mmCIF file of C-alpha atoms in Angstrom:
data_model
loop_
_atom_site.group_PDB
_atom_site.id
_atom_site.type_symbol
_atom_site.label_atom_id
_atom_site.label_comp_id
_atom_site.label_asym_id
_atom_site.label_seq_id
_atom_site.Cartn_x
_atom_site.Cartn_y
_atom_site.Cartn_z
ATOM 1 C CA MET A 704 -50.755 1.565 -101.826
ATOM 2 C CA CYS A 705 -50.511 2.469 -98.206
ATOM 3 C CA THR A 706 -47.808 5.126 -98.384
ATOM 4 C CA TYR A 707 -47.246 5.697 -94.653
ATOM 5 C CA LEU A 708 -45.756 9.048 -95.772
ATOM 6 C CA THR A 709 -46.265 11.393 -92.841
ATOM 7 C CA ASP A 710 -44.755 14.702 -91.737
ATOM 8 C CA THR A 711 -45.521 16.173 -88.336
ATOM 9 C CA LEU A 712 -44.860 19.672 -87.017
ATOM 10 C CA ALA A 713 -45.691 22.011 -84.147
ATOM 11 C CA VAL A 714 -48.104 24.840 -84.949
ATOM 12 C CA ARG A 715 -49.721 27.734 -83.083
ATOM 13 C CA GLY A 716 -53.205 29.030 -83.750
ATOM 14 C CA SER A 717 -56.831 27.955 -83.615
ATOM 15 C CA ALA A 718 -59.184 25.781 -85.606
ATOM 16 C CA LYS A 719 -62.922 25.215 -85.584
ATOM 17 C CA GLY A 720 -63.964 21.611 -85.042
ATOM 18 C CA ALA A 721 -67.145 19.711 -84.327
ATOM 19 C CA GLU A 722 -67.485 21.361 -80.918
ATOM 20 C CA GLY A 723 -66.372 24.876 -81.813
ATOM 21 C CA TRP A 724 -63.067 26.675 -81.708
ATOM 22 C CA PHE A 725 -60.005 25.254 -80.002
ATOM 23 C CA ALA A 726 -56.287 26.018 -79.852
ATOM 24 C CA VAL A 727 -54.106 23.823 -82.070
ATOM 25 C CA SER A 728 -50.585 22.723 -81.181
ATOM 26 C CA ASP A 729 -49.703 20.020 -83.723
ATOM 27 C CA ALA A 730 -50.173 19.273 -87.414
ATOM 28 C CA SER A 731 -49.795 16.102 -89.470
ATOM 29 C CA VAL A 732 -49.393 16.249 -93.236
ATOM 30 C CA TYR A 733 -49.587 12.967 -95.117
ATOM 31 C CA PHE A 734 -50.280 11.436 -98.496
ATOM 32 C CA ASP A 735 -52.376 8.327 -98.078
ATOM 33 C CA HIS A 736 -55.846 6.831 -98.300
ATOM 34 C CA PRO A 737 -58.628 9.271 -97.427
ATOM 35 C CA VAL A 738 -61.436 8.417 -95.035
ATOM 36 C CA HIS A 739 -64.085 10.315 -96.995
ATOM 37 C CA ALA A 740 -62.815 11.794 -100.278
ATOM 38 C CA ALA A 741 -63.582 9.775 -103.424
ATOM 39 C CA ALA A 742 -59.975 9.141 -104.429
ATOM 40 C CA GLU A 743 -57.440 6.405 -103.817
ATOM 41 C CA HIS A 744 -54.973 8.862 -102.306
ATOM 42 C CA THR A 745 -55.228 12.424 -101.069
ATOM 43 C CA LEU A 746 -53.026 14.996 -99.394
ATOM 44 C CA ASN A 747 -54.331 14.981 -95.844
ATOM 45 C CA ILE A 748 -53.848 17.604 -93.143
ATOM 46 C CA ASP A 749 -54.774 17.198 -89.493
ATOM 47 C CA LEU A 750 -54.672 20.232 -87.193
ATOM 48 C CA ARG A 751 -54.726 18.848 -83.668
ATOM 49 C CA ASN A 752 -54.569 19.514 -79.974
ATOM 50 C CA PRO A 753 -53.516 16.163 -78.473
ATOM 51 C CA ALA A 754 -53.820 17.557 -74.947
ATOM 52 C CA ALA A 755 -57.554 17.987 -75.547
ATOM 53 C CA GLY A 756 -58.014 14.443 -76.868
ATOM 54 C CA PRO A 757 -58.203 12.701 -80.257
ATOM 55 C CA ALA A 758 -61.451 14.459 -81.217
ATOM 56 C CA ALA A 759 -59.775 17.891 -81.039
ATOM 57 C CA ARG A 760 -58.903 17.657 -84.703
ATOM 58 C CA VAL A 761 -59.737 19.451 -87.936
ATOM 59 C CA ALA A 762 -59.055 17.239 -90.941
ATOM 60 C CA VAL A 763 -58.987 17.904 -94.667
ATOM 61 C CA GLU A 764 -58.433 15.446 -97.527
ATOM 62 C CA LEU A 765 -57.447 17.249 -100.739
ATOM 63 C CA ASP A 766 -56.879 16.276 -104.319
ATOM 64 C CA PRO A 767 -53.074 16.580 -104.804
ATOM 65 C CA ALA A 768 -53.362 19.382 -107.382
ATOM 66 C CA ALA A 769 -55.719 21.299 -105.124
ATOM 67 C CA ALA A 770 -53.354 20.820 -102.184
ATOM 68 C CA ARG A 771 -50.506 22.272 -104.230
ATOM 69 C CA ARG A 772 -52.623 25.287 -105.245
ATOM 70 C CA LEU A 773 -53.545 25.797 -101.598
ATOM 71 C CA ALA A 774 -49.899 25.671 -100.540
ATOM 72 C CA GLU A 775 -48.942 28.177 -103.259
ATOM 73 C CA SER A 776 -51.812 30.428 -102.238
ATOM 74 C CA ILE A 777 -50.702 30.352 -98.612
ATOM 75 C CA LEU A 778 -47.167 31.307 -99.599
ATOM 76 C CA LYS A 779 -48.411 34.064 -101.967
ATOM 77 C CA VAL A 780 -50.574 35.622 -99.261
ATOM 78 C CA LEU A 781 -47.800 35.386 -96.688
ATOM 79 C CA ASP A 782 -45.345 36.995 -99.117
ATOM 80 C CA SER A 783 -47.822 39.817 -99.779
ATOM 81 C CA ALA A 784 -48.157 40.344 -96.063
ATOM 82 C CA ALA A 785 -44.399 40.408 -95.552
ATOM 83 C CA GLY A 786 -44.358 44.200 -95.110
ATOM 84 C CA THR A 787 -47.082 44.083 -92.507
ATOM 85 C CA LEU A 788 -45.321 41.264 -90.692
ATOM 86 C CA ALA A 789 -42.044 43.209 -90.688
ATOM 87 C CA ALA A 790 -43.783 46.325 -89.333
ATOM 88 C CA ALA A 791 -45.451 44.265 -86.603
ATOM 89 C CA ALA A 792 -42.073 42.831 -85.624
ATOM 90 C CA ARG A 793 -40.551 46.330 -85.122
ATOM 91 C CA MET B 633 -69.730 -31.740 -95.408
ATOM 92 C CA THR B 634 -72.317 -29.517 -93.781
ATOM 93 C CA ASP B 635 -72.472 -25.874 -94.708
ATOM 94 C CA PRO B 636 -70.730 -24.005 -91.872
ATOM 95 C CA ARG B 637 -72.453 -20.732 -92.676
ATOM 96 C CA THR B 638 -75.071 -19.523 -90.302
ATOM 97 C CA GLU B 639 -77.530 -16.671 -90.297
ATOM 98 C CA ALA B 640 -77.496 -16.346 -86.513
ATOM 99 C CA LEU B 641 -74.560 -14.552 -84.985
ATOM 100 C CA GLN B 642 -73.723 -12.291 -82.102
ATOM 101 C CA ALA B 643 -71.389 -9.301 -82.440
ATOM 102 C CA GLU B 644 -70.331 -6.883 -79.727
ATOM 103 C CA PRO B 645 -67.490 -4.790 -78.332
ATOM 104 C CA VAL B 646 -65.547 -6.523 -75.551
ATOM 105 C CA MET B 647 -62.433 -5.838 -73.492
ATOM 106 C CA ILE B 648 -59.491 -8.238 -73.701
ATOM 107 C CA ALA B 649 -55.996 -8.445 -72.237
ATOM 108 C CA GLY B 650 -53.521 -7.250 -74.868
ATOM 109 C CA HIS B 651 -49.766 -6.738 -74.850
ATOM 110 C CA GLY B 652 -48.391 -6.455 -71.332
ATOM 111 C CA GLY B 653 -51.775 -7.363 -69.888
ATOM 112 C CA ASP B 654 -53.242 -3.985 -70.924
ATOM 113 C CA GLN B 655 -57.018 -3.983 -71.233
ATOM 114 C CA ILE B 656 -57.911 -3.028 -74.807
ATOM 115 C CA GLU B 657 -61.142 -2.890 -76.751
ATOM 116 C CA ALA B 658 -61.956 -5.541 -79.351
ATOM 117 C CA TYR B 659 -64.906 -6.414 -81.559
ATOM 118 C CA LEU B 660 -66.049 -10.020 -81.145
ATOM 119 C CA ALA B 661 -68.395 -11.790 -83.564
ATOM 120 C CA GLN B 662 -69.421 -15.407 -83.111
ATOM 121 C CA PRO B 663 -71.878 -17.788 -84.715
ATOM 122 C CA LEU B 664 -74.715 -18.927 -82.485
ATOM 123 C CA GLY B 665 -75.791 -22.526 -82.134
ATOM 124 C CA ASP B 666 -74.062 -25.781 -81.363
ATOM 125 C CA GLY B 667 -70.687 -26.964 -82.526
ATOM 126 C CA LEU B 668 -67.067 -25.981 -82.303
ATOM 127 C CA HIS B 669 -65.494 -23.329 -84.497
ATOM 128 C CA GLY B 670 -62.088 -22.159 -85.644
ATOM 129 C CA GLY B 671 -61.012 -18.649 -84.717
ATOM 130 C CA VAL B 672 -59.876 -15.691 -86.824
ATOM 131 C CA VAL B 673 -58.078 -12.615 -85.511
ATOM 132 C CA VAL B 674 -58.843 -9.744 -87.894
ATOM 133 C CA ILE B 675 -56.086 -7.111 -87.974
ATOM 134 C CA HIS B 676 -57.465 -3.758 -89.071
ATOM 135 C CA HIS B 677 -55.891 -1.529 -91.699
ATOM 136 C CA MET B 678 -54.120 1.753 -91.014
ATOM 137 C CA PRO B 679 -57.369 3.800 -91.082
ATOM 138 C CA GLY B 680 -58.237 1.914 -87.946
ATOM 139 C CA PHE B 681 -60.952 0.032 -86.137
ATOM 140 C CA ASP B 682 -63.670 1.217 -88.500
ATOM 141 C CA GLU B 683 -67.061 0.141 -89.841
ATOM 142 C CA GLY B 684 -65.548 -1.746 -92.768
ATOM 143 C CA THR B 685 -63.306 -3.829 -90.517
ATOM 144 C CA LYS B 686 -66.177 -4.650 -88.161
ATOM 145 C CA GLU B 687 -68.203 -5.752 -91.173
ATOM 146 C CA ILE B 688 -65.367 -8.088 -92.195
ATOM 147 C CA THR B 689 -65.305 -9.471 -88.640
ATOM 148 C CA ARG B 690 -69.038 -10.216 -88.772
ATOM 149 C CA ARG B 691 -68.566 -11.849 -92.183
ATOM 150 C CA PHE B 692 -66.215 -14.431 -90.677
ATOM 151 C CA ALA B 693 -68.787 -15.216 -87.980
ATOM 152 C CA ALA B 694 -71.467 -15.612 -90.648
ATOM 153 C CA HIS B 695 -69.206 -18.182 -92.293
ATOM 154 C CA GLY B 696 -68.842 -20.184 -89.105
ATOM 155 C CA TYR B 697 -65.743 -18.709 -87.446
ATOM 156 C CA LEU B 698 -65.206 -17.088 -84.080
ATOM 157 C CA ALA B 699 -63.802 -13.718 -85.100
ATOM 158 C CA ILE B 700 -62.234 -10.908 -83.142
ATOM 159 C CA CYS B 701 -60.679 -7.606 -84.147
ATOM 160 C CA PRO B 702 -58.519 -5.900 -81.507
ATOM 161 C CA ASN B 703 -58.534 -2.095 -81.542
ATOM 162 C CA LEU B 704 -54.810 -1.495 -82.031
ATOM 163 C CA TYR B 705 -55.260 2.233 -81.342
ATOM 164 C CA TRP B 706 -57.145 1.854 -78.059
ATOM 165 C CA ARG B 707 -54.224 2.966 -75.899
ATOM 166 C CA GLU B 708 -53.702 6.229 -77.789
ATOM 167 C CA ALA B 709 -57.369 7.056 -78.210
ATOM 168 C CA PRO B 710 -59.788 5.118 -75.983
ATOM 169 C CA GLY B 711 -63.374 5.652 -77.056
ATOM 170 C CA ALA B 712 -62.471 8.005 -79.932
ATOM 171 C CA ALA B 713 -63.998 7.858 -83.403
ATOM 172 C CA SER B 714 -61.991 5.485 -85.602
ATOM 173 C CA ASP B 715 -60.687 8.264 -87.892
ATOM 174 C CA ASP B 716 -59.582 10.440 -84.958
ATOM 175 C CA ALA B 717 -57.891 7.429 -83.352
ATOM 176 C CA ALA B 718 -56.073 6.633 -86.605
ATOM 177 C CA ALA B 719 -54.876 10.248 -86.892
ATOM 178 C CA THR B 720 -53.569 10.146 -83.322
ATOM 179 C CA ALA B 721 -51.810 6.813 -83.866
ATOM 180 C CA ARG B 722 -50.236 8.064 -87.099
ATOM 181 C CA ALA B 723 -48.960 11.238 -85.434
ATOM 182 C CA ASN B 724 -47.474 9.103 -82.643
ATOM 183 C CA GLY B 725 -45.530 6.948 -85.108
ATOM 184 C CA GLY B 726 -47.873 3.993 -85.564
ATOM 185 C CA VAL B 727 -48.105 0.691 -83.707
ATOM 186 C CA PRO B 728 -44.810 -0.807 -82.439
ATOM 187 C CA ASP B 729 -44.288 -4.362 -83.708
ATOM 188 C CA GLU B 730 -43.807 -5.834 -80.236
ATOM 189 C CA ARG B 731 -47.098 -4.375 -79.019
ATOM 190 C CA LEU B 732 -48.896 -5.678 -82.117
ATOM 191 C CA VAL B 733 -47.699 -9.200 -81.441
ATOM 192 C CA GLY B 734 -48.845 -8.968 -77.811
ATOM 193 C CA ASP B 735 -52.265 -7.672 -78.815
ATOM 194 C CA VAL B 736 -52.759 -10.437 -81.399
ATOM 195 C CA ALA B 737 -51.657 -13.017 -78.824
ATOM 196 C CA GLY B 738 -54.262 -11.645 -76.406
ATOM 197 C CA ALA B 739 -56.968 -11.715 -79.079
ATOM 198 C CA ALA B 740 -56.082 -15.317 -80.028
ATOM 199 C CA ALA B 741 -56.194 -16.351 -76.360
ATOM 200 C CA ALA B 742 -59.612 -14.708 -75.973
ATOM 201 C CA LEU B 743 -60.927 -16.799 -78.885
ATOM 202 C CA LYS B 744 -59.438 -20.036 -77.572
ATOM 203 C CA ALA B 745 -61.035 -19.385 -74.165
ATOM 204 C CA LEU B 746 -64.523 -19.469 -75.697
ATOM 205 C CA ASP B 747 -66.462 -22.694 -75.039
ATOM 206 C CA SER B 748 -67.205 -23.012 -78.759
ATOM 207 C CA SER B 749 -63.536 -22.829 -79.840
ATOM 208 C CA ASN B 750 -62.054 -25.843 -81.614
ATOM 209 C CA GLY B 751 -58.607 -24.734 -80.454
ATOM 210 C CA ARG B 752 -57.394 -23.471 -83.818
ATOM 211 C CA VAL B 753 -56.747 -19.785 -84.552
ATOM 212 C CA GLY B 754 -55.531 -17.915 -87.609
ATOM 213 C CA THR B 755 -54.995 -14.274 -88.551
ATOM 214 C CA ILE B 756 -55.941 -12.058 -91.467
ATOM 215 C CA GLY B 757 -54.834 -8.482 -92.033
ATOM 216 C CA TYR B 758 -55.307 -5.818 -94.646
ATOM 217 C CA CYS B 759 -52.895 -3.102 -95.768
ATOM 218 C CA SER B 760 -50.588 -2.408 -92.781
ATOM 219 C CA GLY B 761 -52.450 -5.307 -91.131
ATOM 220 C CA GLY B 762 -51.210 -7.640 -93.883
ATOM 221 C CA ARG B 763 -47.644 -7.074 -92.764
ATOM 222 C CA GLN B 764 -48.781 -7.449 -89.151
ATOM 223 C CA SER B 765 -50.544 -10.757 -89.939
ATOM 224 C CA PHE B 766 -47.248 -12.109 -91.297
ATOM 225 C CA LEU B 767 -45.390 -10.689 -88.283
ATOM 226 C CA ALA B 768 -47.823 -12.363 -85.866
ATOM 227 C CA ALA B 769 -47.490 -15.698 -87.698
ATOM 228 C CA CYS B 770 -43.693 -15.466 -87.406
ATOM 229 C CA SER B 771 -43.912 -14.633 -83.697
ATOM 230 C CA LEU B 772 -46.764 -16.763 -82.331
ATOM 231 C CA PRO B 773 -47.946 -20.376 -82.690
ATOM 232 C CA LEU B 774 -50.843 -20.019 -85.162
ATOM 233 C CA ASP B 775 -52.705 -22.395 -87.487
ATOM 234 C CA ALA B 776 -53.074 -20.178 -90.578
ATOM 235 C CA ALA B 777 -52.326 -16.618 -91.659
ATOM 236 C CA VAL B 778 -53.569 -14.437 -94.500
ATOM 237 C CA ASP B 779 -51.684 -11.373 -95.749
ATOM 238 C CA CYS B 780 -53.785 -9.040 -97.894
ATOM 239 C CA TYR B 781 -51.414 -6.649 -99.701
ATOM 240 C CA GLY B 782 -49.200 -5.917 -96.716
ATOM 241 C CA ALA B 783 -46.374 -3.503 -97.576
ATOM 242 C CA PHE B 784 -42.856 -3.591 -96.160
ATOM 243 C CA ILE B 785 -42.579 -7.288 -95.356
ATOM 244 C CA VAL B 786 -39.981 -6.861 -98.081
ATOM 245 C CA GLY B 787 -38.440 -3.500 -98.975
ATOM 246 C CA ILE B 788 -37.230 -0.430 -97.172
ATOM 247 C CA PRO B 789 -39.849 2.267 -96.415
ATOM 248 C CA PRO B 790 -39.367 5.705 -98.041
ATOM 249 C CA GLU B 791 -36.698 7.885 -96.460
ATOM 250 C CA GLY B 792 -37.851 10.239 -93.759
ATOM 251 C CA MET B 793 -40.919 8.210 -92.907
ATOM 252 C CA PRO B 794 -41.439 8.506 -89.163
ATOM 253 C CA LEU B 795 -43.617 5.422 -88.759
ATOM 254 C CA ARG B 796 -42.121 2.422 -87.040
ATOM 255 C CA VAL B 797 -42.240 -0.165 -89.819
ATOM 256 C CA GLY B 798 -39.295 -2.021 -91.252
ATOM 257 C CA PRO B 799 -38.780 -5.104 -93.415
ATOM 258 C CA ILE B 800 -39.478 -8.426 -91.667
ATOM 259 C CA VAL B 801 -38.826 -10.958 -94.422
ATOM 260 C CA HIS B 802 -35.845 -12.197 -92.378
ATOM 261 C CA LEU B 803 -38.386 -13.685 -89.938
ATOM 262 C CA THR B 804 -39.719 -16.111 -92.575
ATOM 263 C CA GLU B 805 -37.827 -19.046 -91.085
ATOM 264 C CA GLN B 806 -39.947 -18.677 -87.930
ATOM 265 C CA LEU B 807 -43.289 -18.703 -89.778
ATOM 266 C CA SER B 808 -45.413 -21.053 -87.655
ATOM 267 C CA CYS B 809 -48.256 -21.878 -90.073
ATOM 268 C CA PRO B 810 -49.410 -21.979 -93.702
ATOM 269 C CA LEU B 811 -49.601 -18.538 -95.359
ATOM 270 C CA LEU B 812 -52.072 -17.251 -97.944
ATOM 271 C CA GLY B 813 -51.028 -14.018 -99.676
ATOM 272 C CA LEU B 814 -53.398 -11.948 -101.820
ATOM 273 C CA PHE B 815 -51.963 -9.105 -103.889
ATOM 274 C CA GLY B 816 -52.760 -6.780 -106.799
ATOM 275 C CA SER B 817 -50.571 -6.635 -109.893
ATOM 276 C CA GLU B 818 -50.901 -2.821 -110.014
ATOM 277 C CA ASP B 819 -49.805 -2.300 -106.401
ATOM 278 C CA GLN B 820 -46.464 -0.575 -105.729
ATOM 279 C CA PHE B 821 -46.371 -1.302 -101.983
ATOM 280 C CA PRO B 822 -45.959 -4.251 -102.140
ATOM 281 C CA SER B 823 -44.805 -4.401 -105.753
ATOM 282 C CA PRO B 824 -44.977 -7.680 -107.730
ATOM 283 C CA GLU B 825 -41.170 -7.822 -107.398
ATOM 284 C CA GLN B 826 -41.437 -7.629 -103.612
ATOM 285 C CA VAL B 827 -44.083 -10.360 -103.610
ATOM 286 C CA GLY B 828 -41.621 -12.424 -105.666
ATOM 287 C CA GLU B 829 -38.952 -11.846 -103.041
ATOM 288 C CA LEU B 830 -41.329 -12.984 -100.300
ATOM 289 C CA GLU B 831 -42.103 -16.140 -102.281
ATOM 290 C CA GLN B 832 -38.400 -16.813 -102.675
ATOM 291 C CA ALA B 833 -37.939 -16.633 -98.886
ATOM 292 C CA LEU B 834 -40.946 -18.908 -98.258
ATOM 293 C CA ARG B 835 -39.669 -21.462 -100.769
ATOM 294 C CA HIS B 836 -36.134 -21.285 -99.400
ATOM 295 C CA HIS B 837 -37.354 -22.123 -95.898
ATOM 296 C CA GLY B 838 -39.710 -24.879 -97.073
ATOM 297 C CA LYS B 839 -42.868 -23.166 -95.839
ATOM 298 C CA THR B 840 -46.428 -24.037 -96.868
ATOM 299 C CA TYR B 841 -47.858 -21.079 -98.769
ATOM 300 C CA GLU B 842 -49.968 -19.921 -101.667
ATOM 301 C CA LEU B 843 -49.601 -16.441 -103.115
ATOM 302 C CA HIS B 844 -52.047 -15.007 -105.629
ATOM 303 C CA THR B 845 -51.594 -11.773 -107.582
ATOM 304 C CA PHE B 846 -54.741 -10.511 -109.283
ATOM 305 C CA PRO B 847 -54.394 -8.691 -112.638
ATOM 306 C CA GLY B 848 -55.981 -5.247 -112.903
ATOM 307 C CA ALA B 849 -56.125 -4.828 -109.138
ATOM 308 C CA GLY B 850 -54.080 -2.456 -107.024
ATOM 309 C CA HIS B 851 -53.828 -1.910 -103.306
ATOM 310 C CA ALA B 852 -56.958 -2.306 -101.140
ATOM 311 C CA PHE B 853 -58.988 -4.149 -103.778
ATOM 312 C CA PHE B 854 -61.147 -5.716 -101.031
ATOM 313 C CA ALA B 855 -62.329 -2.296 -99.759
ATOM 314 C CA ALA B 856 -65.879 -2.062 -101.093
ATOM 315 C CA ASP B 857 -66.273 1.532 -99.878
ATOM 316 C CA ARG B 858 -63.217 2.868 -101.736
ATOM 317 C CA PRO B 859 -62.409 3.571 -105.396
ATOM 318 C CA ALA B 860 -59.709 0.863 -105.191
ATOM 319 C CA TYR B 861 -62.418 -1.841 -104.976
ATOM 320 C CA ARG B 862 -62.092 -4.491 -107.686
ATOM 321 C CA PRO B 863 -65.037 -6.882 -107.479
ATOM 322 C CA ASP B 864 -63.464 -9.675 -109.553
ATOM 323 C CA ALA B 865 -60.305 -9.765 -107.446
ATOM 324 C CA ALA B 866 -62.242 -9.354 -104.190
ATOM 325 C CA ASN B 867 -64.709 -12.135 -105.011
ATOM 326 C CA GLU B 868 -61.961 -14.556 -105.991
ATOM 327 C CA GLY B 869 -59.940 -13.447 -102.967
ATOM 328 C CA TRP B 870 -62.803 -14.284 -100.627
ATOM 329 C CA GLN B 871 -63.095 -17.727 -102.258
ATOM 330 C CA ARG B 872 -59.398 -18.306 -101.625
ATOM 331 C CA ILE B 873 -59.817 -17.237 -97.997
ATOM 332 C CA TRP B 874 -62.780 -19.593 -97.392
ATOM 333 C CA ALA B 875 -60.902 -22.506 -98.952
ATOM 334 C CA PHE B 876 -57.726 -21.760 -96.980
ATOM 335 C CA PHE B 877 -59.358 -21.266 -93.591
ATOM 336 C CA GLY B 878 -61.690 -24.191 -94.341
ATOM 337 C CA GLN B 879 -58.637 -26.418 -94.730
ATOM 338 C CA HIS B 880 -56.627 -25.138 -91.773
ATOM 339 C CA LEU B 881 -59.063 -23.751 -89.190
ATOM 340 C CA ALA B 882 -62.542 -25.207 -89.621
ATOM 341 C CA GLY B 883 -63.933 -28.417 -88.173
ATOM 342 C CA THR B 884 -64.338 -29.851 -84.724
#
């Protein structure tokens, strides 16, 4: 199926693409057909800078279980860093 | 009847006038040699104006049709790689229906303007393009249309989906030409029930149509470069397409 399921959000940071590092301003998260991964559907993430053109993009296509583990890992690391983040905010 | 297939063809990127007169890129493939040919507008799937779609376009030319595929993402991402263009279009909410119709109209006009056109033009679309093929056939005077597993002709898209697609089955009365629909029994978008609902609308309005649902096939069973590929369904599907376009588009 073509799910069309797409979530978009603003982000701040940097990513390394085909032509080196660039600032990212937008992200798309979607569950749909991959371009490259050998699966019918994957959890896809695009980190983008539309102001720099369509090629300013870092893309990943992940197996759904792997995507969930990645999300949990991100949250675990952020939770562990909560003290540091709080100190930095003071 | 002579075999319309030809080994000699020419394929190249061109610029055409799309919706609102905008210049957009397209991929044109045409058989070489004498004679007049029917035209096919190929509507690419959501992953965009990619290698697989260009290969399909050349395949129609090899079977004796003038074929053109407009790059529906040209405005958002001129000159970009097809996957980057698709990502940009998705983030922007997809292709508005009105613009799609204008781009298909421009592509059909470009085919009819060719000296070797027989004046007949049809459409074929895959995935999101299947819905758009039906939409074009309900909005423009065409001679034939093929819908390959287009979702959301019938049915409401999932909640929270930002893309601009909605059900269009209410347009069935305006369908201007015969319709061929090719679907997989394992597909959920469109589901066999939704295909049944489409058939009900076609029958109700007295339209000429044939819908085929292939057992053991899901969505995108024509895509030879994806795990969804189902050779039996794809091979029979291509036979249905050649018979259908042969009846409605081919000839002088």
